[in-house]
Amino acid sequence: MAESKRKIQKELTRKHILDTAIKKFGHNGFVKTRTLDIATAANISHGSLFAHFPTMDDLMTSAIEEFGNRLCTRLHDEVSKKQSLPDILQAHLNGILDFEDFYTHLIIERRLLPESAKNTYIVIQSTISFHIGLAAEKEIQQGKIKNMPLHMLFNAWMGMIHYYLSNGDLFQQNGSIIKAYGPELLANYLLFIKST
Amino acid sequence: MIKCIACGMPMNAKEDFACGDITKNYCKFCMREDGSMQSYREKLNSMTEFIIKTQGIKEQPAREAAKSMMAKLPAWQNKIDDM
């Protein structure tokens, strides 16, 4: 009983550290954030943080994994409901919106991250592409959208999103880029890929 | 939520499981034609191809990402990386 209580508490603390790390990385970026900043914001000792995440690399990688799990679970659920391609793309935008600051730092700083974090990023993007592909496949067969390779369908979509996010300061002084430009990006992307 | 031990995919519906068998702990994408689970080498190759197909990136970063992901999954915990 006590053992199981301890296990639950440990899991809760781990989740609390991860949620705090996601906020701090979203606020200060990956490179500038220190483990001490995260421990202080989470209101735990520096030692306790290291007991859960022995290195900053572990913490960064776990935070990216946590983001990826939440986003990919949302897409998986949408695809399971046999949603259309626009629905899946909208779910993708909504998933990014929940972590917009974090995700923006992730794409801007990706090359500076440890290998394990970079590898996690690659796997997340492939999972997203796969789910977009599942929805696109039906619409390609129905002749609704152009028959293009999956990686181009995905990279073109990501190219638009990442351009707006990484240059966000040029598009919007304050507030969410995804909220302000998401509908325009989605509508125009659908026009680009529409069968003529 | 049940996740495939070999690739981590969530398995909610019956058809997500290998052979549609909910007692299996691996998914339809990680099984061979005869229903058995793919080997480490087979899965690493198919995962690498999956990453290349979905993003169009080069083989080396795709393979490294596949190895890194598989290293965290229960099916491959005792696997010595010889590839």
mmCIF file of C-alpha atoms in Angstrom:
data_model
loop_
_atom_site.group_PDB
_atom_site.id
_atom_site.type_symbol
_atom_site.label_atom_id
_atom_site.label_comp_id
_atom_site.label_asym_id
_atom_site.label_seq_id
_atom_site.Cartn_x
_atom_site.Cartn_y
_atom_site.Cartn_z
ATOM 1 C CA MET A 1 0.000 0.000 0.000
ATOM 2 C CA ALA A 2 2.729 2.461 1.101
ATOM 3 C CA GLU A 3 4.825 1.291 -1.830
ATOM 4 C CA SER A 4 2.027 1.983 -4.301
ATOM 5 C CA LYS A 5 1.379 5.405 -2.714
ATOM 6 C CA ARG A 6 5.066 6.251 -3.110
ATOM 7 C CA LYS A 7 4.936 5.123 -6.744
ATOM 8 C CA ILE A 8 1.926 7.343 -7.466
ATOM 9 C CA GLN A 9 3.602 10.322 -5.740
ATOM 10 C CA LYS A 10 6.800 9.731 -7.728
ATOM 11 C CA GLU A 11 4.811 9.668 -10.977
ATOM 12 C CA LEU A 12 2.952 12.872 -10.010
ATOM 13 C CA THR A 13 6.224 14.669 -9.204
ATOM 14 C CA ARG A 14 7.714 13.518 -12.495
ATOM 15 C CA LYS A 15 4.702 14.862 -14.383
ATOM 16 C CA HIS A 16 4.849 18.135 -12.449
ATOM 17 C CA ILE A 17 8.538 18.553 -13.373
ATOM 18 C CA LEU A 18 7.785 17.819 -17.018
ATOM 19 C CA ASP A 19 4.868 20.287 -17.137
ATOM 20 C CA THR A 20 7.066 22.942 -15.521
ATOM 21 C CA ALA A 21 9.954 22.189 -17.906
ATOM 22 C CA ILE A 22 7.626 22.524 -20.910
ATOM 23 C CA LYS A 23 6.556 25.969 -19.621
ATOM 24 C CA LYS A 24 10.136 27.085 -18.957
ATOM 25 C CA PHE A 25 11.427 25.842 -22.312
ATOM 26 C CA GLY A 26 8.488 27.633 -23.928
ATOM 27 C CA HIS A 27 9.335 30.833 -22.092
ATOM 28 C CA ASN A 28 13.150 30.929 -22.220
ATOM 29 C CA GLY A 29 14.046 28.394 -24.877
ATOM 30 C CA PHE A 30 15.925 25.104 -24.507
ATOM 31 C CA VAL A 31 19.460 26.421 -24.564
ATOM 32 C CA LYS A 32 18.973 29.244 -22.057
ATOM 33 C CA THR A 33 16.969 27.288 -19.480
ATOM 34 C CA ARG A 34 18.910 25.763 -16.564
ATOM 35 C CA THR A 35 17.847 22.805 -14.455
ATOM 36 C CA LEU A 36 17.884 25.122 -11.429
ATOM 37 C CA ASP A 37 15.317 27.410 -13.149
ATOM 38 C CA ILE A 38 13.008 24.429 -13.611
ATOM 39 C CA ALA A 39 13.487 23.130 -10.060
ATOM 40 C CA THR A 40 12.781 26.607 -8.641
ATOM 41 C CA ALA A 41 9.663 27.073 -10.784
ATOM 42 C CA ALA A 42 8.452 23.577 -9.830
ATOM 43 C CA ASN A 43 9.092 24.373 -6.166
ATOM 44 C CA ILE A 44 11.264 21.298 -5.622
ATOM 45 C CA SER A 45 14.923 20.903 -4.687
ATOM 46 C CA HIS A 46 17.568 20.724 -7.374
ATOM 47 C CA GLY A 47 18.464 17.247 -6.075
ATOM 48 C CA SER A 48 14.905 16.033 -6.407
ATOM 49 C CA LEU A 49 14.857 17.109 -10.042
ATOM 50 C CA PHE A 50 18.048 15.107 -10.698
ATOM 51 C CA ALA A 51 16.543 12.075 -8.973
ATOM 52 C CA HIS A 52 13.880 12.071 -11.715
ATOM 53 C CA PHE A 53 16.008 13.335 -14.605
ATOM 54 C CA PRO A 54 19.735 12.687 -14.100
ATOM 55 C CA THR A 55 20.815 15.075 -16.881
ATOM 56 C CA MET A 56 19.435 18.079 -18.763
ATOM 57 C CA ASP A 57 19.509 15.921 -21.918
ATOM 58 C CA ASP A 58 17.127 13.463 -20.224
ATOM 59 C CA LEU A 59 14.815 16.280 -19.189
ATOM 60 C CA MET A 60 14.753 17.918 -22.632
ATOM 61 C CA THR A 61 14.151 14.589 -24.361
ATOM 62 C CA SER A 62 11.392 13.618 -21.916
ATOM 63 C CA ALA A 63 9.683 17.014 -22.309
ATOM 64 C CA ILE A 64 9.716 16.627 -26.116
ATOM 65 C CA GLU A 65 8.397 13.069 -25.743
ATOM 66 C CA GLU A 66 5.587 14.287 -23.495
ATOM 67 C CA PHE A 67 4.610 16.936 -26.055
ATOM 68 C CA GLY A 68 4.780 14.332 -28.841
ATOM 69 C CA ASN A 69 2.674 11.813 -26.910
ATOM 70 C CA ARG A 70 -0.096 14.326 -26.302
ATOM 71 C CA LEU A 71 -0.116 15.591 -29.894
ATOM 72 C CA CYS A 72 0.115 12.149 -31.507
ATOM 73 C CA THR A 73 -2.559 10.655 -29.226
ATOM 74 C CA ARG A 74 -4.901 13.450 -30.330
ATOM 75 C CA LEU A 75 -4.188 12.723 -34.015
ATOM 76 C CA HIS A 76 -4.506 8.977 -33.481
ATOM 77 C CA ASP A 77 -7.944 9.481 -31.902
ATOM 78 C CA GLU A 78 -9.058 11.732 -34.769
ATOM 79 C CA VAL A 79 -7.884 9.239 -37.410
ATOM 80 C CA SER A 80 -9.652 6.434 -35.532
ATOM 81 C CA LYS A 81 -12.883 8.438 -35.888
ATOM 82 C CA LYS A 82 -12.318 8.390 -39.686
ATOM 83 C CA GLN A 83 -12.068 12.142 -39.836
ATOM 84 C CA SER A 84 -11.350 13.970 -43.104
ATOM 85 C CA LEU A 85 -7.966 15.472 -44.019
ATOM 86 C CA PRO A 86 -9.038 19.040 -43.054
ATOM 87 C CA ASP A 87 -10.161 17.680 -39.652
ATOM 88 C CA ILE A 88 -6.789 15.986 -39.098
ATOM 89 C CA LEU A 89 -4.885 19.121 -40.133
ATOM 90 C CA GLN A 90 -7.045 21.194 -37.794
ATOM 91 C CA ALA A 91 -6.357 18.717 -34.970
ATOM 92 C CA HIS A 92 -2.642 19.092 -35.732
ATOM 93 C CA LEU A 93 -2.924 22.886 -35.456
ATOM 94 C CA ASN A 94 -4.885 22.553 -32.204
ATOM 95 C CA GLY A 95 -2.209 20.227 -30.847
ATOM 96 C CA ILE A 96 0.522 22.748 -31.665
ATOM 97 C CA LEU A 97 -1.578 25.577 -30.218
ATOM 98 C CA ASP A 98 -1.583 23.876 -26.792
ATOM 99 C CA PHE A 99 2.254 23.984 -26.804
ATOM 100 C CA GLU A 100 2.892 26.884 -29.165
ATOM 101 C CA ASP A 101 5.744 28.609 -27.300
ATOM 102 C CA PHE A 102 7.423 25.279 -26.555
ATOM 103 C CA TYR A 103 7.053 24.087 -30.141
ATOM 104 C CA THR A 104 8.348 27.361 -31.581
ATOM 105 C CA HIS A 105 11.531 27.098 -29.507
ATOM 106 C CA LEU A 106 11.804 23.433 -30.452
ATOM 107 C CA ILE A 107 11.863 24.116 -34.195
ATOM 108 C CA ILE A 108 14.144 27.169 -33.887
ATOM 109 C CA GLU A 109 16.678 25.459 -31.593
ATOM 110 C CA ARG A 110 16.442 21.906 -32.932
ATOM 111 C CA ARG A 111 19.977 21.771 -34.328
ATOM 112 C CA LEU A 112 21.428 22.787 -30.954
ATOM 113 C CA LEU A 113 19.658 20.041 -29.003
ATOM 114 C CA PRO A 114 21.220 16.777 -27.778
ATOM 115 C CA GLU A 115 21.049 13.813 -30.169
ATOM 116 C CA SER A 116 18.373 11.994 -28.160
ATOM 117 C CA ALA A 117 16.116 15.084 -28.291
ATOM 118 C CA LYS A 118 16.707 15.529 -32.022
ATOM 119 C CA ASN A 119 15.892 11.859 -32.623
ATOM 120 C CA THR A 120 12.688 12.170 -30.604
ATOM 121 C CA TYR A 121 11.689 15.183 -32.709
ATOM 122 C CA ILE A 122 12.199 13.166 -35.924
ATOM 123 C CA VAL A 123 10.027 10.289 -34.686
ATOM 124 C CA ILE A 124 7.235 12.669 -33.620
ATOM 125 C CA GLN A 125 7.169 14.342 -37.042
ATOM 126 C CA SER A 126 7.024 10.963 -38.788
ATOM 127 C CA THR A 127 4.101 9.909 -36.608
ATOM 128 C CA ILE A 128 2.249 13.121 -37.494
ATOM 129 C CA SER A 129 3.020 12.654 -41.194
ATOM 130 C CA PHE A 130 1.752 9.067 -41.014
ATOM 131 C CA HIS A 131 -1.601 10.175 -39.583
ATOM 132 C CA ILE A 132 -1.956 12.954 -42.148
ATOM 133 C CA GLY A 133 -1.131 10.355 -44.816
ATOM 134 C CA LEU A 134 -3.872 8.007 -43.603
ATOM 135 C CA ALA A 135 -6.480 10.746 -44.020
ATOM 136 C CA ALA A 136 -4.970 11.982 -47.314
ATOM 137 C CA GLU A 137 -4.888 8.501 -48.837
ATOM 138 C CA LYS A 138 -8.693 8.283 -48.972
ATOM 139 C CA GLU A 139 -9.001 11.732 -50.523
ATOM 140 C CA ILE A 140 -6.322 10.969 -53.117
ATOM 141 C CA GLN A 141 -8.232 7.810 -54.093
ATOM 142 C CA GLN A 142 -11.431 9.853 -54.376
ATOM 143 C CA GLY A 143 -9.589 12.322 -56.651
ATOM 144 C CA LYS A 144 -10.180 15.197 -54.233
ATOM 145 C CA ILE A 145 -6.517 16.061 -53.731
ATOM 146 C CA LYS A 146 -3.404 15.751 -55.870
ATOM 147 C CA ASN A 147 -1.522 12.480 -55.851
ATOM 148 C CA MET A 148 1.816 13.516 -54.393
ATOM 149 C CA PRO A 149 4.413 11.640 -52.313
ATOM 150 C CA LEU A 150 3.593 11.578 -48.606
ATOM 151 C CA HIS A 151 6.775 13.401 -47.611
ATOM 152 C CA MET A 152 5.961 16.314 -49.950
ATOM 153 C CA LEU A 153 2.376 16.509 -48.719
ATOM 154 C CA PHE A 154 3.700 16.654 -45.153
ATOM 155 C CA ASN A 155 6.755 18.866 -45.725
ATOM 156 C CA ALA A 156 4.719 21.456 -47.634
ATOM 157 C CA TRP A 157 2.246 21.683 -44.740
ATOM 158 C CA MET A 158 5.047 21.854 -42.165
ATOM 159 C CA GLY A 159 6.931 24.386 -44.288
ATOM 160 C CA MET A 160 4.027 26.805 -43.999
ATOM 161 C CA ILE A 161 3.510 26.288 -40.270
ATOM 162 C CA HIS A 162 7.195 26.456 -39.403
ATOM 163 C CA TYR A 163 7.763 29.588 -41.515
ATOM 164 C CA TYR A 164 5.056 31.444 -39.640
ATOM 165 C CA LEU A 165 6.122 30.158 -36.217
ATOM 166 C CA SER A 166 9.868 30.701 -36.631
ATOM 167 C CA ASN A 167 9.265 34.218 -37.971
ATOM 168 C CA GLY A 168 6.382 34.872 -35.599
ATOM 169 C CA ASP A 169 7.693 38.278 -34.546
ATOM 170 C CA LEU A 170 7.216 39.486 -38.146
ATOM 171 C CA PHE A 171 3.603 38.383 -38.292
ATOM 172 C CA GLN A 172 2.266 39.194 -34.854
ATOM 173 C CA GLN A 173 3.435 41.410 -31.993
ATOM 174 C CA ASN A 174 1.704 39.450 -29.255
ATOM 175 C CA GLY A 175 -0.486 36.411 -29.006
ATOM 176 C CA SER A 176 -0.738 33.130 -30.811
ATOM 177 C CA ILE A 177 0.418 32.792 -34.414
ATOM 178 C CA ILE A 178 -1.611 29.598 -34.802
ATOM 179 C CA LYS A 179 -4.775 31.340 -33.614
ATOM 180 C CA ALA A 180 -4.196 34.333 -35.870
ATOM 181 C CA TYR A 181 -2.962 32.558 -39.011
ATOM 182 C CA GLY A 182 -4.001 28.897 -38.604
ATOM 183 C CA PRO A 183 -7.302 29.271 -40.509
ATOM 184 C CA GLU A 184 -5.583 31.061 -43.420
ATOM 185 C CA LEU A 185 -2.769 28.496 -43.570
ATOM 186 C CA LEU A 186 -5.204 25.588 -43.540
ATOM 187 C CA ALA A 187 -7.545 27.070 -46.167
ATOM 188 C CA ASN A 188 -4.709 27.900 -48.566
ATOM 189 C CA TYR A 189 -2.887 24.606 -48.062
ATOM 190 C CA LEU A 190 -6.102 22.793 -49.010
ATOM 191 C CA LEU A 191 -6.283 24.947 -52.159
ATOM 192 C CA PHE A 192 -2.662 24.081 -53.059
ATOM 193 C CA ILE A 193 -3.223 20.343 -52.825
ATOM 194 C CA LYS A 194 -6.703 20.285 -54.351
ATOM 195 C CA SER A 195 -7.047 18.299 -57.579
ATOM 196 C CA THR A 196 -7.575 20.516 -60.603
ATOM 197 C CA MET B 1 -3.797 2.709 -22.823
ATOM 198 C CA ILE B 2 -2.131 -0.345 -24.365
ATOM 199 C CA LYS B 3 0.891 0.416 -26.536
ATOM 200 C CA CYS B 4 2.703 -1.866 -28.937
ATOM 201 C CA ILE B 5 5.859 -3.186 -27.256
ATOM 202 C CA ALA B 6 7.797 -2.955 -30.520
ATOM 203 C CA CYS B 7 6.907 0.498 -31.905
ATOM 204 C CA GLY B 8 4.917 2.267 -29.166
ATOM 205 C CA MET B 9 1.765 2.771 -31.236
ATOM 206 C CA PRO B 10 -1.406 3.038 -29.110
ATOM 207 C CA MET B 11 -3.659 0.024 -29.686
ATOM 208 C CA ASN B 12 -7.289 0.960 -29.039
ATOM 209 C CA ALA B 13 -9.291 -0.923 -31.635
ATOM 210 C CA LYS B 14 -9.174 -4.681 -32.192
ATOM 211 C CA GLU B 15 -7.795 -4.141 -35.695
ATOM 212 C CA ASP B 16 -4.760 -2.277 -34.301
ATOM 213 C CA PHE B 17 -3.483 -5.527 -32.754
ATOM 214 C CA ALA B 18 -1.462 -8.093 -34.697
ATOM 215 C CA CYS B 19 -3.933 -10.475 -36.419
ATOM 216 C CA GLY B 20 -6.758 -8.520 -34.704
ATOM 217 C CA ASP B 21 -5.898 -10.517 -31.568
ATOM 218 C CA ILE B 22 -6.207 -8.340 -28.457
ATOM 219 C CA THR B 23 -4.104 -10.781 -26.423
ATOM 220 C CA LYS B 24 -1.066 -9.885 -28.560
ATOM 221 C CA ASN B 25 1.219 -7.156 -27.225
ATOM 222 C CA TYR B 26 2.402 -5.932 -30.630
ATOM 223 C CA CYS B 27 0.563 -4.146 -33.417
ATOM 224 C CA LYS B 28 -0.365 -4.961 -37.010
ATOM 225 C CA PHE B 29 2.583 -2.904 -38.287
ATOM 226 C CA CYS B 30 5.107 -4.925 -36.262
ATOM 227 C CA MET B 31 4.022 -8.383 -37.369
ATOM 228 C CA ARG B 32 5.357 -10.577 -40.113
ATOM 229 C CA GLU B 33 3.079 -12.175 -42.706
ATOM 230 C CA ASP B 34 2.781 -15.279 -40.532
ATOM 231 C CA GLY B 35 1.576 -13.161 -37.568
ATOM 232 C CA SER B 36 4.790 -13.374 -35.506
ATOM 233 C CA MET B 37 6.576 -10.234 -34.331
ATOM 234 C CA GLN B 38 9.327 -8.782 -36.491
ATOM 235 C CA SER B 39 12.946 -9.179 -35.347
ATOM 236 C CA TYR B 40 15.031 -6.205 -34.186
ATOM 237 C CA ARG B 41 16.765 -6.020 -37.568
ATOM 238 C CA GLU B 42 13.465 -6.192 -39.500
ATOM 239 C CA LYS B 43 11.856 -3.554 -37.286
ATOM 240 C CA LEU B 44 14.860 -1.237 -37.497
ATOM 241 C CA ASN B 45 14.774 -1.469 -41.285
ATOM 242 C CA SER B 46 11.019 -0.942 -41.521
ATOM 243 C CA MET B 47 11.111 1.935 -39.018
ATOM 244 C CA THR B 48 13.943 3.595 -40.982
ATOM 245 C CA GLU B 49 11.960 3.231 -44.213
ATOM 246 C CA PHE B 50 8.886 4.621 -42.454
ATOM 247 C CA ILE B 51 10.780 7.764 -41.384
ATOM 248 C CA ILE B 52 12.225 8.272 -44.872
ATOM 249 C CA LYS B 53 8.812 7.789 -46.493
ATOM 250 C CA THR B 54 7.027 10.169 -44.127
ATOM 251 C CA GLN B 55 9.598 12.999 -44.165
ATOM 252 C CA GLY B 56 11.918 12.381 -47.123
ATOM 253 C CA ILE B 57 15.039 12.723 -44.969
ATOM 254 C CA LYS B 58 18.366 10.904 -45.560
ATOM 255 C CA GLU B 59 18.869 7.323 -44.431
ATOM 256 C CA GLN B 60 21.489 8.008 -41.741
ATOM 257 C CA PRO B 61 19.476 10.422 -39.553
ATOM 258 C CA ALA B 62 16.395 8.277 -40.143
ATOM 259 C CA ARG B 63 18.211 5.131 -38.946
ATOM 260 C CA GLU B 64 19.666 6.909 -35.917
ATOM 261 C CA ALA B 65 16.196 8.174 -34.948
ATOM 262 C CA ALA B 66 14.728 4.674 -35.404
ATOM 263 C CA LYS B 67 17.464 3.129 -33.198
ATOM 264 C CA SER B 68 16.988 5.785 -30.551
ATOM 265 C CA MET B 69 13.230 5.242 -30.450
ATOM 266 C CA MET B 70 13.487 1.446 -30.377
ATOM 267 C CA ALA B 71 15.983 1.594 -27.494
ATOM 268 C CA LYS B 72 13.158 2.915 -25.286
ATOM 269 C CA LEU B 73 10.616 0.224 -26.151
ATOM 270 C CA PRO B 74 10.039 -2.895 -24.025
ATOM 271 C CA ALA B 75 10.559 -5.355 -26.878
ATOM 272 C CA TRP B 76 14.139 -4.251 -27.480
ATOM 273 C CA GLN B 77 15.483 -3.675 -23.970
ATOM 274 C CA ASN B 78 17.951 -6.566 -24.114
ATOM 275 C CA LYS B 79 18.952 -5.944 -27.677
ATOM 276 C CA ILE B 80 22.664 -5.300 -28.235
ATOM 277 C CA ASP B 81 23.036 -2.653 -30.919
ATOM 278 C CA ASP B 82 25.083 -4.395 -33.602
ATOM 279 C CA MET B 83 23.847 -2.478 -36.628
#
